[in-house]
PDB file of C-alpha atoms in Angstrom:
ATOM      1  CA  MET A   1      30.667 115.111  32.466  1.00 60.00           C
ATOM      2  CA  SER A   2      30.286 112.323  29.911  1.00 80.00           C
ATOM      3  CA  VAL A   3      30.903 112.141  26.178  1.00 90.00           C
ATOM      4  CA  GLU A   4      27.800 112.585  24.029  1.00 90.00           C
ATOM      5  CA  SER A   5      26.958 110.957  20.692  1.00 91.00           C
ATOM      6  CA  VAL A   6      28.756 113.437  18.423  1.00 93.00           C
ATOM      7  CA  GLY A   7      31.815 113.340  20.655  1.00 93.00           C
ATOM      8  CA  LYS A   8      31.964 109.551  20.431  1.00 93.00           C
ATOM      9  CA  GLU A   9      31.617 109.673  16.645  1.00 95.00           C
ATOM     10  CA  ILE A  10      34.448 112.197  16.382  1.00 95.00           C
ATOM     11  CA  LEU A  11      36.721 110.114  18.602  1.00 95.00           C
ATOM     12  CA  LYS A  12      35.984 107.045  16.508  1.00 95.00           C
ATOM     13  CA  GLU A  13      36.680 108.879  13.256  1.00 95.00           C
ATOM     14  CA  ALA A  14      39.981 110.181  14.610  1.00 95.00           C
ATOM     15  CA  GLY A  15      41.067 106.644  15.564  1.00 95.00           C
ATOM     16  CA  PHE A  16      41.080 107.196  19.305  1.00 95.00           C
ATOM     17  CA  GLU A  17      40.548 103.545  20.292  1.00 94.00           C
ATOM     18  CA  ARG A  18      43.766 102.556  18.547  1.00 94.00           C
ATOM     19  CA  LEU A  19      45.724 104.900  20.817  1.00 94.00           C
ATOM     20  CA  ARG A  20      43.522 104.818  23.904  1.00 94.00           C
ATOM     21  CA  GLU A  21      45.711 102.495  25.960  1.00 93.00           C
ATOM     22  CA  ALA A  22      48.938 104.255  24.959  1.00 94.00           C
ATOM     23  CA  ILE A  23      47.501 107.674  25.870  1.00 94.00           C
ATOM     24  CA  ILE A  24      46.312 106.451  29.267  1.00 92.00           C
ATOM     25  CA  GLU A  25      49.671 104.796  29.978  1.00 91.00           C
ATOM     26  CA  GLU A  26      51.543 107.982  29.102  1.00 90.00           C
ATOM     27  CA  LEU A  27      49.256 110.101  31.281  1.00 88.00           C
ATOM     28  CA  VAL A  28      49.671 107.730  34.212  1.00 85.00           C
ATOM     29  CA  ARG A  29      53.440 107.785  33.737  1.00 84.00           C
ATOM     30  CA  LYS A  30      53.491 111.587  33.789  1.00 83.00           C
ATOM     31  CA  ILE A  31      51.215 111.778  36.825  1.00 79.00           C
ATOM     32  CA  SER A  32      53.207 109.131  38.700  1.00 74.00           C
ATOM     33  CA  ARG A  33      56.476 110.889  37.959  1.00 72.00           C
ATOM     34  CA  GLY A  34      55.394 114.391  38.892  1.00 59.00           C
ATOM     35  CA  GLY A  35      51.643 114.613  39.485  1.00 48.00           C
ATOM     36  CA  CYS A  36      51.472 116.698  42.645  1.00 55.00           C
ATOM     37  CA  TYR A  37      48.256 117.751  44.310  1.00 60.00           C
ATOM     38  CA  GLY A  38      46.419 120.253  42.141  1.00 69.00           C
ATOM     39  CA  ALA A  39      47.882 119.264  38.763  1.00 79.00           C
ATOM     40  CA  ASP A  40      45.325 119.887  35.996  1.00 85.00           C
ATOM     41  CA  ILE A  41      44.592 116.702  34.023  1.00 87.00           C
ATOM     42  CA  ARG A  42      43.813 118.732  30.903  1.00 89.00           C
ATOM     43  CA  LYS A  43      47.235 120.406  30.991  1.00 89.00           C
ATOM     44  CA  ILE A  44      48.890 117.007  31.233  1.00 90.00           C
ATOM     45  CA  ILE A  45      46.904 115.832  28.199  1.00 92.00           C
ATOM     46  CA  GLU A  46      48.002 118.933  26.275  1.00 93.00           C
ATOM     47  CA  GLU A  47      51.640 118.110  27.058  1.00 91.00           C
ATOM     48  CA  THR A  48      51.115 114.501  26.017  1.00 93.00           C
ATOM     49  CA  PHE A  49      49.620 115.491  22.660  1.00 94.00           C
ATOM     50  CA  LYS A  50      52.777 117.435  21.803  1.00 93.00           C
ATOM     51  CA  GLU A  51      54.771 114.205  21.794  1.00 93.00           C
ATOM     52  CA  GLU A  52      55.658 112.609  18.479  1.00 93.00           C
ATOM     53  CA  GLU A  53      53.606 109.474  19.119  1.00 94.00           C
ATOM     54  CA  PHE A  54      50.361 111.422  19.546  1.00 95.00           C
ATOM     55  CA  VAL A  55      50.786 114.668  17.631  1.00 94.00           C
ATOM     56  CA  ASN A  56      49.199 113.414  14.391  1.00 96.00           C
ATOM     57  CA  PHE A  57      46.197 112.037  16.238  1.00 96.00           C
ATOM     58  CA  ALA A  58      45.783 115.305  18.153  1.00 95.00           C
ATOM     59  CA  ARG A  59      45.865 117.342  14.941  1.00 95.00           C
ATOM     60  CA  LYS A  60      43.373 115.045  13.242  1.00 96.00           C
ATOM     61  CA  LEU A  61      41.028 115.159  16.223  1.00 96.00           C
ATOM     62  CA  ALA A  62      41.191 118.967  16.368  1.00 95.00           C
ATOM     63  CA  ARG A  63      40.513 119.207  12.630  1.00 95.00           C
ATOM     64  CA  ILE A  64      37.440 116.968  12.844  1.00 96.00           C
ATOM     65  CA  ILE A  65      36.112 118.959  15.809  1.00 94.00           C
ATOM     66  CA  GLU A  66      36.549 122.157  13.815  1.00 93.00           C
ATOM     67  CA  GLU A  67      34.704 120.662  10.844  1.00 93.00           C
ATOM     68  CA  LYS A  68      31.771 119.198  12.782  1.00 91.00           C
ATOM     69  CA  THR A  69      31.180 121.867  15.433  1.00 90.00           C
ATOM     70  CA  LYS A  70      31.155 125.631  15.831  1.00 87.00           C
ATOM     71  CA  ILE A  71      34.503 125.537  17.620  1.00 90.00           C
ATOM     72  CA  ASP A  72      37.060 127.502  15.601  1.00 89.00           C
ATOM     73  CA  ARG A  73      40.593 126.430  14.736  1.00 86.00           C
ATOM     74  CA  GLU A  74      42.131 128.455  17.544  1.00 85.00           C
ATOM     75  CA  LYS A  75      40.124 126.603  20.196  1.00 90.00           C
ATOM     76  CA  SER A  76      39.890 123.193  18.529  1.00 93.00           C
ATOM     77  CA  ASN A  77      43.136 121.909  20.068  1.00 93.00           C
ATOM     78  CA  LYS A  78      41.910 122.642  23.583  1.00 92.00           C
ATOM     79  CA  ALA A  79      38.540 121.121  22.749  1.00 93.00           C
ATOM     80  CA  ALA A  80      40.325 117.971  21.566  1.00 94.00           C
ATOM     81  CA  CYS A  81      42.121 117.700  24.905  1.00 93.00           C
ATOM     82  CA  GLN A  82      38.884 118.210  26.789  1.00 92.00           C
ATOM     83  CA  LEU A  83      37.060 115.582  24.742  1.00 94.00           C
ATOM     84  CA  VAL A  84      39.782 113.014  25.430  1.00 94.00           C
ATOM     85  CA  GLU A  85      39.766 113.952  29.113  1.00 92.00           C
ATOM     86  CA  GLU A  86      36.041 113.250  29.335  1.00 91.00           C
ATOM     87  CA  GLU A  87      36.466 109.921  27.587  1.00 93.00           C
ATOM     88  CA  ILE A  88      39.253 108.605  29.832  1.00 91.00           C
ATOM     89  CA  ALA A  89      38.422 110.319  33.148  1.00 86.00           C
ATOM     90  CA  ASP A  90      36.953 107.162  34.681  1.00 85.00           C
ATOM     91  CA  ASP A  91      39.986 105.121  33.599  1.00 87.00           C
ATOM     92  CA  ILE A  92      42.366 107.545  35.306  1.00 83.00           C
ATOM     93  CA  LYS A  93      40.164 107.681  38.391  1.00 82.00           C
ATOM     94  CA  ASN A  94      40.134 103.880  38.661  1.00 82.00           C
ATOM     95  CA  ILE A  95      43.895 103.576  38.219  1.00 81.00           C
ATOM     96  CA  PHE A  96      44.505 106.078  41.000  1.00 75.00           C
ATOM     97  CA  HIS A  97      41.767 104.643  43.202  1.00 70.00           C
ATOM     98  CA  GLY A  98      39.510 107.673  43.027  1.00 62.00           C
ATOM     99  CA  GLN A  99      42.277 110.211  43.673  1.00 71.00           C
ATOM    100  CA  LEU A 100      40.936 112.632  41.107  1.00 74.00           C
ATOM    101  CA  GLU A 101      39.271 115.798  42.313  1.00 78.00           C
ATOM    102  CA  GLU A 102      36.486 117.299  40.213  1.00 79.00           C
ATOM    103  CA  ARG A 103      35.617 121.002  40.334  1.00 77.00           C
ATOM    104  CA  ARG A 104      32.955 123.006  38.552  1.00 74.00           C
ATOM    105  CA  ASN A 105      34.455 126.390  39.392  1.00 73.00           C
ATOM    106  CA  GLY A 106      37.695 128.144  38.487  1.00 69.00           C
ATOM    107  CA  LYS A 107      37.323 127.943  34.707  1.00 79.00           C
ATOM    108  CA  SER A 108      38.696 130.622  32.421  1.00 83.00           C
ATOM    109  CA  LYS A 109      36.510 132.544  29.965  1.00 86.00           C
ATOM    110  CA  GLU A 110      37.916 130.525  27.068  1.00 87.00           C
ATOM    111  CA  GLU A 111      37.262 127.234  28.865  1.00 86.00           C
ATOM    112  CA  LYS A 112      33.659 128.254  29.504  1.00 87.00           C
ATOM    113  CA  GLN A 113      33.204 129.152  25.833  1.00 88.00           C
ATOM    114  CA  ILE A 114      34.606 125.816  24.668  1.00 89.00           C
ATOM    115  CA  GLU A 115      32.499 123.900  27.177  1.00 88.00           C
ATOM    116  CA  ASN A 116      29.295 125.673  26.167  1.00 89.00           C
ATOM    117  CA  ILE A 117      29.884 125.203  22.434  1.00 89.00           C
ATOM    118  CA  GLY A 118      30.850 121.573  23.019  1.00 89.00           C
ATOM    119  CA  LYS A 119      27.672 121.010  24.979  1.00 89.00           C
ATOM    120  CA  GLU A 120      25.565 122.578  22.233  1.00 90.00           C
ATOM    121  CA  SER A 121      27.372 120.436  19.653  1.00 89.00           C
ATOM    122  CA  LYS A 122      26.763 117.261  21.716  1.00 90.00           C
ATOM    123  CA  LEU A 123      30.429 116.581  22.375  1.00 91.00           C
ATOM    124  CA  TRP A 124      29.838 116.347  26.133  1.00 90.00           C
ATOM    125  CA  ASP A 125      26.983 117.042  28.503  1.00 86.00           C
ATOM    126  CA  GLU A 126      28.298 119.101  31.441  1.00 76.00           C
ATOM    127  CA  ALA A 127      31.449 121.014  32.361  1.00 67.00           C
ATOM    128  CA  THR A 128      33.918 119.690  34.942  1.00 78.00           C
ATOM    129  CA  LYS A 129      37.598 120.290  35.660  1.00 82.00           C
ATOM    130  CA  ARG A 130      39.738 117.531  37.116  1.00 84.00           C
ATOM    131  CA  PHE A 131      42.870 117.663  39.202  1.00 83.00           C
ATOM    132  CA  VAL A 132      45.289 114.999  40.366  1.00 78.00           C
ATOM    133  CA  GLY A 133      45.320 114.026  43.992  1.00 65.00           C
ATOM    134  CA  LYS A 134      42.186 114.371  46.032  1.00 54.00           C
ATOM    135  CA  LYS A 135      43.263 116.067  49.246  1.00 51.00           C
ATOM    136  CA  GLN A 136      43.510 113.736  52.225  1.00 52.00           C
ATOM    137  CA  ASN A 137      43.765 114.427  55.909  1.00 54.00           C
ATOM    138  CA  VAL A 138      46.914 113.419  57.768  1.00 56.00           C
ATOM    139  CA  ILE A 139      45.456 110.235  59.255  1.00 63.00           C
ATOM    140  CA  GLU A 140      44.218 109.011  55.859  1.00 60.00           C
ATOM    141  CA  LEU A 141      47.577 109.760  54.253  1.00 60.00           C
ATOM    142  CA  ILE A 142      49.558 107.924  56.940  1.00 65.00           C
ATOM    143  CA  ALA A 143      47.190 104.953  56.747  1.00 70.00           C
ATOM    144  CA  GLU A 144      47.558 104.820  52.961  1.00 67.00           C
ATOM    145  CA  ILE A 145      51.353 104.928  53.126  1.00 67.00           C
ATOM    146  CA  PHE A 146      51.450 102.096  55.658  1.00 69.00           C
ATOM    147  CA  ARG A 147      48.947 100.066  53.653  1.00 72.00           C
ATOM    148  CA  GLU A 148      50.784 100.409  50.341  1.00 68.00           C
ATOM    149  CA  HIS A 149      54.421 100.167  51.454  1.00 70.00           C
ATOM    150  CA  CYS A 150      55.158  96.957  53.361  1.00 76.00           C
ATOM    151  CA  LEU A 151      58.849  97.748  53.808  1.00 76.00           C
ATOM    152  CA  ILE A 152      58.049 101.078  55.438  1.00 75.00           C
ATOM    153  CA  ARG A 153      55.483  99.447  57.694  1.00 78.00           C
ATOM    154  CA  TYR A 154      57.861  96.728  58.891  1.00 83.00           C
ATOM    155  CA  THR A 155      60.777  99.133  59.320  1.00 82.00           C
ATOM    156  CA  ILE A 156      58.734 101.557  61.418  1.00 81.00           C
ATOM    157  CA  ILE A 157      57.375  98.704  63.528  1.00 86.00           C
ATOM    158  CA  ALA A 158      60.915  97.407  64.088  1.00 87.00           C
ATOM    159  CA  GLY A 159      62.146 100.866  65.075  1.00 86.00           C
ATOM    160  CA  PHE A 160      59.327 101.436  67.535  1.00 88.00           C
ATOM    161  CA  SER A 161      59.770  97.946  68.962  1.00 91.00           C
ATOM    162  CA  LEU A 162      63.387  98.759  69.783  1.00 91.00           C
ATOM    163  CA  LEU A 163      62.305 102.037  71.390  1.00 91.00           C
ATOM    164  CA  ILE A 164      59.707 100.207  73.485  1.00 93.00           C
ATOM    165  CA  LEU A 165      62.307  97.692  74.673  1.00 94.00           C
ATOM    166  CA  SER A 166      64.620 100.593  75.490  1.00 92.00           C
ATOM    167  CA  ALA A 167      61.862 102.307  77.488  1.00 92.00           C
ATOM    168  CA  ILE A 168      61.215  99.095  79.421  1.00 94.00           C
ATOM    169  CA  LEU A 169      64.901  98.704  80.286  1.00 93.00           C
ATOM    170  CA  PHE A 170      65.224 102.374  81.226  1.00 92.00           C
ATOM    171  CA  ASN A 171      61.910 102.212  83.029  1.00 91.00           C
ATOM    172  CA  SER A 172      61.361 105.586  81.363  1.00 90.00           C
ATOM    173  CA  ILE A 173      59.697 106.487  78.065  1.00 91.00           C
ATOM    174  CA  TYR A 174      61.333 109.921  78.209  1.00 90.00           C
ATOM    175  CA  LYS A 175      64.870 108.516  78.308  1.00 90.00           C
ATOM    176  CA  ALA A 176      64.176 106.148  75.411  1.00 89.00           C
ATOM    177  CA  ILE A 177      62.854 109.032  73.284  1.00 89.00           C
ATOM    178  CA  VAL A 178      65.832 111.253  74.157  1.00 90.00           C
ATOM    179  CA  VAL A 179      68.279 108.518  73.176  1.00 89.00           C
ATOM    180  CA  GLY A 180      66.346 107.743  70.001  1.00 86.00           C
ATOM    181  CA  LEU A 181      66.152 111.346  68.803  1.00 85.00           C
ATOM    182  CA  THR A 182      69.480 112.760  69.968  1.00 86.00           C
ATOM    183  CA  LEU A 183      71.763 109.742  70.557  1.00 82.00           C
ATOM    184  CA  THR A 184      72.367 111.066  74.045  1.00 85.00           C
ATOM    185  CA  ILE A 185      73.862 108.314  76.199  1.00 86.00           C
ATOM    186  CA  PHE A 186      72.817 107.919  79.818  1.00 89.00           C
ATOM    187  CA  SER A 187      75.935 106.921  81.748  1.00 87.00           C
ATOM    188  CA  SER A 188      75.717 103.871  83.946  1.00 86.00           C
ATOM    189  CA  ASN A 189      77.721 100.802  84.865  1.00 87.00           C
ATOM    190  CA  SER A 190      74.556  98.744  84.600  1.00 89.00           C
ATOM    191  CA  LEU A 191      74.456  96.370  81.637  1.00 91.00           C
ATOM    192  CA  LYS A 192      70.705  96.914  81.413  1.00 91.00           C
ATOM    193  CA  ILE A 193      71.134 100.675  80.917  1.00 91.00           C
ATOM    194  CA  LYS A 194      73.886 100.146  78.357  1.00 90.00           C
ATOM    195  CA  ILE A 195      71.618  97.837  76.356  1.00 93.00           C
ATOM    196  CA  ALA A 196      68.785 100.366  76.697  1.00 90.00           C
ATOM    197  CA  ASN A 197      71.065 103.063  75.238  1.00 90.00           C
ATOM    198  CA  VAL A 198      71.913 100.855  72.266  1.00 92.00           C
ATOM    199  CA  LEU A 199      68.319  99.799  71.594  1.00 92.00           C
ATOM    200  CA  GLY A 200      66.995 103.347  71.910  1.00 88.00           C
ATOM    201  CA  GLY A 201      69.641 104.732  69.574  1.00 87.00           C
ATOM    202  CA  LEU A 202      69.022 102.033  66.989  1.00 89.00           C
ATOM    203  CA  GLY A 203      65.247 102.320  67.173  1.00 86.00           C
ATOM    204  CA  GLY A 204      65.104 106.079  66.833  1.00 84.00           C
ATOM    205  CA  ASN A 205      67.683 106.363  64.110  1.00 81.00           C
ATOM    206  CA  ILE A 206      66.298 103.501  62.032  1.00 82.00           C
ATOM    207  CA  ASN A 207      63.005 105.384  61.797  1.00 76.00           C
ATOM    208  CA  ILE A 208      64.484 108.838  61.238  1.00 77.00           C
ATOM    209  CA  PHE A 209      67.131 107.774  58.725  1.00 75.00           C
ATOM    210  CA  TYR A 210      64.852 105.449  56.774  1.00 68.00           C
ATOM    211  CA  LEU A 211      62.047 107.987  56.427  1.00 65.00           C
ATOM    212  CA  TYR A 212      64.477 110.747  55.466  1.00 64.00           C
ATOM    213  CA  ILE A 213      66.128 108.677  52.735  1.00 61.00           C
ATOM    214  CA  ASN A 214      62.878 107.325  51.324  1.00 57.00           C
ATOM    215  CA  SER A 215      60.560 110.316  51.709  1.00 55.00           C
ATOM    216  CA  PRO A 216      60.747 111.311  47.988  1.00 52.00           C
ATOM    217  CA  ALA A 217      59.593 107.841  46.983  1.00 51.00           C
ATOM    218  CA  ILE A 218      56.731 107.562  49.452  1.00 51.00           C
ATOM    219  CA  CYS A 219      55.240 111.045  49.387  1.00 51.00           C
ATOM    220  CA  PHE A 220      51.846 111.433  47.804  1.00 43.00           C
ATOM    221  CA  ASN A 221      53.157 113.663  45.034  1.00 42.00           C
ATOM    222  CA  GLY A 222      55.149 110.777  43.642  1.00 43.00           C
ATOM    223  CA  ARG A 223      52.640 108.015  44.112  1.00 45.00           C
ATOM    224  CA  LYS A 224      53.225 104.906  42.047  1.00 44.00           C
ATOM    225  CA  LYS A 225      51.095 103.707  39.194  1.00 41.00           C
ATOM    226  CA  ARG A 226      48.586 101.149  40.391  1.00 41.00           C
ATOM    227  CA  ASN A 227      46.546  98.911  38.168  1.00 40.00           C
TER     228      ASN A 227
END
């Protein structure tokens, strides 16, 4: 969906450009802090417009929509949120590298009414709902995490390198994995086996402990703002 001529005029009259950057920054902050897969962009905009910095603009925008369209006062606030969503959708999509899922289904009766009236009034041209976090498969998600987080990448590589050295010294991948996951020690008077025990334990626990401690920061639901 894109904003039509009347929609652009209404946004201009309400002074949207003056607050455009601030609104986008606040939305990105909210999404980055708690935008899990499936979060409705429009709901996040509604929450944002309740904040002191934006409440006057939101009221003015809703009032102008009510005056210039057939959308009544009760629905004008939601229409205002939808109009802003259409205007900034591409900005949000670019910031999150396309991780914005668009759906044409699943709209409520009220949403359909607002969309149809808005289309007739030339606020926008076609109805779309948007949600944070386009679903990825496991391989894509792992690749993205490794690409974006250098510290994670280097730590995991270091951990696996120690496990590989342990496996070489043990002459057994199985023993290295057992030591790494369980800290089980294979008894031996051989210095080589003792070193293998140490390397395997370090390698496995570096990976497990590091990922456990940092998982809240690296999971997709808490992805960082990217410009």
